[in-house]
């Protein structure tokens, strides 16, 4: 394995996980899975928030409602998830359990749906989007945060796998 390839592997030679590589990987899958769930919610009309909502400040709304725009929105959700995972892995990776991830997802929901989102035009204000959308998006972000947080916490706090092989019974 070359020097450059070793630098980009997920595991270091000591057996520890590379935090940045792991965060990007978890962020990609979080965005892919939960962005797909968001798209399904939109198609089934559980939410009024278009899958391309993160692109609202930058792209035309009519484009974001098209198939290509929804795909662009899914890619933007993947990018958001990668950023959120990187933040989580560098700030909270040593906190055990599912609750920090759940809270992390709720915080992101509050930022997007109550604080920055309405002012940037990404989403309508909470008093106009309806209860179905509020509950669906809240649950989606809660599970998204749980996925990111618990996966990262499990990787960086599971000491059992770092024990030598002969110590295992």
Tab-separated table of C-alpha atoms in Angstrom:
chain	number	residue	atom	x	y	z
A	1	UNK	CA	0.000	0.000	0.000
A	2	UNK	CA	1.483	3.365	-1.009
A	3	UNK	CA	1.984	6.299	1.319
A	4	UNK	CA	-0.961	8.210	-0.120
A	5	UNK	CA	-3.299	5.221	-0.005
A	6	UNK	CA	-2.403	4.564	3.624
A	7	UNK	CA	-3.174	8.176	4.504
A	8	UNK	CA	-6.691	7.808	3.140
A	9	UNK	CA	-7.579	4.472	4.698
A	10	UNK	CA	-10.276	4.511	7.322
A	11	UNK	CA	-8.182	2.670	9.902
A	12	UNK	CA	-4.778	3.905	11.034
A	13	UNK	CA	-1.926	1.466	11.608
A	14	UNK	CA	-2.638	1.512	15.345
A	15	UNK	CA	-6.144	0.193	14.624
A	16	UNK	CA	-7.905	3.454	15.366
A	17	UNK	CA	-10.450	4.915	13.001
A	18	UNK	CA	-9.546	8.027	11.007
A	19	UNK	CA	-12.193	10.512	12.256
A	20	UNK	CA	-12.416	12.632	9.100
A	21	UNK	CA	-12.728	9.717	6.689
A	22	UNK	CA	-15.265	8.037	8.962
A	23	UNK	CA	-17.301	11.253	9.269
A	24	UNK	CA	-17.444	11.702	5.487
A	25	UNK	CA	-18.512	8.083	5.037
A	26	UNK	CA	-21.245	8.262	7.688
A	27	UNK	CA	-22.395	11.642	6.349
A	28	UNK	CA	-22.698	10.258	2.842
A	29	UNK	CA	-24.812	7.312	3.948
A	30	UNK	CA	-26.902	9.445	6.317
A	31	UNK	CA	-27.679	11.848	3.477
A	32	UNK	CA	-28.297	9.070	0.990
A	33	UNK	CA	-30.641	7.107	3.262
A	34	UNK	CA	-32.500	9.918	5.008
A	35	UNK	CA	-32.551	12.127	1.909
A	36	UNK	CA	-34.234	9.198	0.154
A	37	UNK	CA	-36.726	8.899	3.004
A	38	UNK	CA	-37.397	12.632	2.711
A	39	UNK	CA	-38.082	12.203	-1.007
A	40	UNK	CA	-40.510	9.344	-0.241
A	41	UNK	CA	-42.230	11.519	2.375
A	42	UNK	CA	-42.607	14.247	-0.256
A	43	UNK	CA	-43.970	11.869	-2.906
A	44	UNK	CA	-46.464	10.396	-0.419
A	45	UNK	CA	-47.413	13.924	0.680
A	46	UNK	CA	-46.365	13.531	4.305
A	47	UNK	CA	-44.455	16.791	3.880
A	48	UNK	CA	-44.849	19.891	1.742
A	49	UNK	CA	-41.112	20.590	1.893
A	50	UNK	CA	-39.581	19.786	-1.486
A	51	UNK	CA	-36.501	17.524	-1.454
A	52	UNK	CA	-34.569	20.436	-2.947
A	53	UNK	CA	-35.311	22.810	-0.056
A	54	UNK	CA	-31.613	23.284	0.761
A	55	UNK	CA	-31.112	24.762	-2.718
A	56	UNK	CA	-33.847	27.401	-2.366
A	57	UNK	CA	-31.451	30.295	-1.681
A	58	UNK	CA	-29.386	29.400	-4.770
A	59	UNK	CA	-31.686	27.802	-7.370
A	60	UNK	CA	-35.110	28.567	-8.824
A	61	UNK	CA	-38.033	26.968	-7.040
A	62	UNK	CA	-39.478	25.704	-10.337
A	63	UNK	CA	-36.215	23.832	-10.997
A	64	UNK	CA	-36.202	22.340	-7.493
A	65	UNK	CA	-39.667	20.894	-8.070
A	66	UNK	CA	-38.518	19.084	-11.232
A	67	UNK	CA	-37.009	15.592	-11.154
A	68	UNK	CA	-33.506	16.933	-11.732
A	69	UNK	CA	-34.074	19.555	-9.038
A	70	UNK	CA	-35.169	16.877	-6.581
A	71	UNK	CA	-31.998	14.934	-7.376
A	72	UNK	CA	-29.973	18.113	-6.812
A	73	UNK	CA	-31.767	18.517	-3.498
A	74	UNK	CA	-30.871	14.967	-2.527
A	75	UNK	CA	-27.214	15.718	-3.323
A	76	UNK	CA	-27.410	18.888	-1.229
A	77	UNK	CA	-28.872	16.859	1.643
A	78	UNK	CA	-25.936	14.456	1.326
A	79	UNK	CA	-23.552	17.444	1.469
A	80	UNK	CA	-25.353	18.789	4.572
A	81	UNK	CA	-25.098	15.344	6.158
A	82	UNK	CA	-21.364	15.149	5.494
A	83	UNK	CA	-20.881	18.580	7.096
A	84	UNK	CA	-23.079	17.620	10.065
A	85	UNK	CA	-21.159	14.361	10.520
A	86	UNK	CA	-17.803	16.126	10.439
A	87	UNK	CA	-19.013	18.583	13.073
A	88	UNK	CA	-20.364	15.737	15.212
A	89	UNK	CA	-17.249	13.586	14.971
A	90	UNK	CA	-14.958	16.418	16.029
A	91	UNK	CA	-17.165	17.781	18.833
A	92	UNK	CA	-19.186	14.890	20.247
A	93	UNK	CA	-17.677	11.555	19.167
A	94	UNK	CA	-16.735	10.481	22.719
A	95	UNK	CA	-20.276	10.908	24.104
A	96	UNK	CA	-21.917	7.496	24.506
A	97	UNK	CA	-25.469	6.481	23.722
A	98	UNK	CA	-28.252	7.457	21.351
A	99	UNK	CA	-29.495	10.599	23.119
A	100	UNK	CA	-26.768	13.007	21.957
A	101	UNK	CA	-27.528	12.071	18.329
A	102	UNK	CA	-31.259	12.531	18.862
A	103	UNK	CA	-30.658	15.961	20.381
A	104	UNK	CA	-28.258	16.784	17.535
A	105	UNK	CA	-30.955	16.011	14.956
A	106	UNK	CA	-33.499	18.118	16.850
A	107	UNK	CA	-31.043	21.025	16.969
A	108	UNK	CA	-30.551	20.792	13.185
A	109	UNK	CA	-34.346	20.709	12.727
A	110	UNK	CA	-34.671	23.854	14.881
A	111	UNK	CA	-31.961	25.627	12.894
A	112	UNK	CA	-33.491	24.719	9.523
A	113	UNK	CA	-37.197	24.986	10.312
A	114	UNK	CA	-37.360	27.643	13.017
A	115	UNK	CA	-34.294	29.855	12.632
A	116	UNK	CA	-32.353	30.011	9.357
A	117	UNK	CA	-34.709	28.173	6.993
A	118	UNK	CA	-37.606	30.627	6.938
A	119	UNK	CA	-35.349	33.677	6.707
A	120	UNK	CA	-33.345	32.146	3.811
A	121	UNK	CA	-36.487	31.032	1.997
A	122	UNK	CA	-35.698	27.311	2.332
A	123	UNK	CA	-38.927	26.524	4.159
A	124	UNK	CA	-42.103	28.372	5.045
A	125	UNK	CA	-42.505	29.561	8.632
A	126	UNK	CA	-43.744	26.898	11.044
A	127	UNK	CA	-47.161	28.546	11.387
A	128	UNK	CA	-47.796	28.023	7.636
A	129	UNK	CA	-46.456	24.579	6.759
A	130	UNK	CA	-48.991	22.427	8.620
A	131	UNK	CA	-48.773	19.804	11.312
A	132	UNK	CA	-48.181	16.852	8.984
A	133	UNK	CA	-45.089	18.530	7.580
A	134	UNK	CA	-43.849	19.642	10.995
A	135	UNK	CA	-44.184	16.178	12.521
A	136	UNK	CA	-42.784	14.368	9.469
A	137	UNK	CA	-39.749	16.633	9.179
A	138	UNK	CA	-39.163	16.605	12.939
A	139	UNK	CA	-39.171	12.795	13.010
A	140	UNK	CA	-36.967	12.634	9.925
A	141	UNK	CA	-34.339	14.940	11.428
A	142	UNK	CA	-34.556	13.169	14.781
A	143	UNK	CA	-33.802	9.818	13.103
A	144	UNK	CA	-31.147	11.403	10.872
A	145	UNK	CA	-29.394	12.787	13.959
A	146	UNK	CA	-29.737	9.447	15.729
A	147	UNK	CA	-28.164	7.682	12.748
A	148	UNK	CA	-25.227	10.081	12.647
A	149	UNK	CA	-24.712	10.371	16.398
A	150	UNK	CA	-25.167	6.773	17.432
A	151	UNK	CA	-23.074	5.385	14.582
A	152	UNK	CA	-20.231	7.752	15.386
A	153	UNK	CA	-20.529	7.194	19.148
A	154	UNK	CA	-20.515	3.434	18.699
A	155	UNK	CA	-17.371	3.590	16.561
A	156	UNK	CA	-15.413	5.854	18.885
A	157	UNK	CA	-16.557	4.564	22.292
A	158	UNK	CA	-16.620	0.787	21.713
A	159	UNK	CA	-13.506	-0.278	23.585
A	160	UNK	CA	-14.164	-4.011	23.207
A	161	UNK	CA	-12.812	-4.067	19.648
A	162	UNK	CA	-9.579	-2.347	20.631
A	163	UNK	CA	-8.559	-5.142	23.022
A	164	UNK	CA	-5.872	-7.559	21.919
A	165	UNK	CA	-7.176	-10.790	20.346
A	166	UNK	CA	-5.826	-13.027	23.129
A	167	UNK	CA	-7.694	-11.020	25.783
A	168	UNK	CA	-11.051	-11.951	24.225
A	169	UNK	CA	-12.809	-14.938	25.687
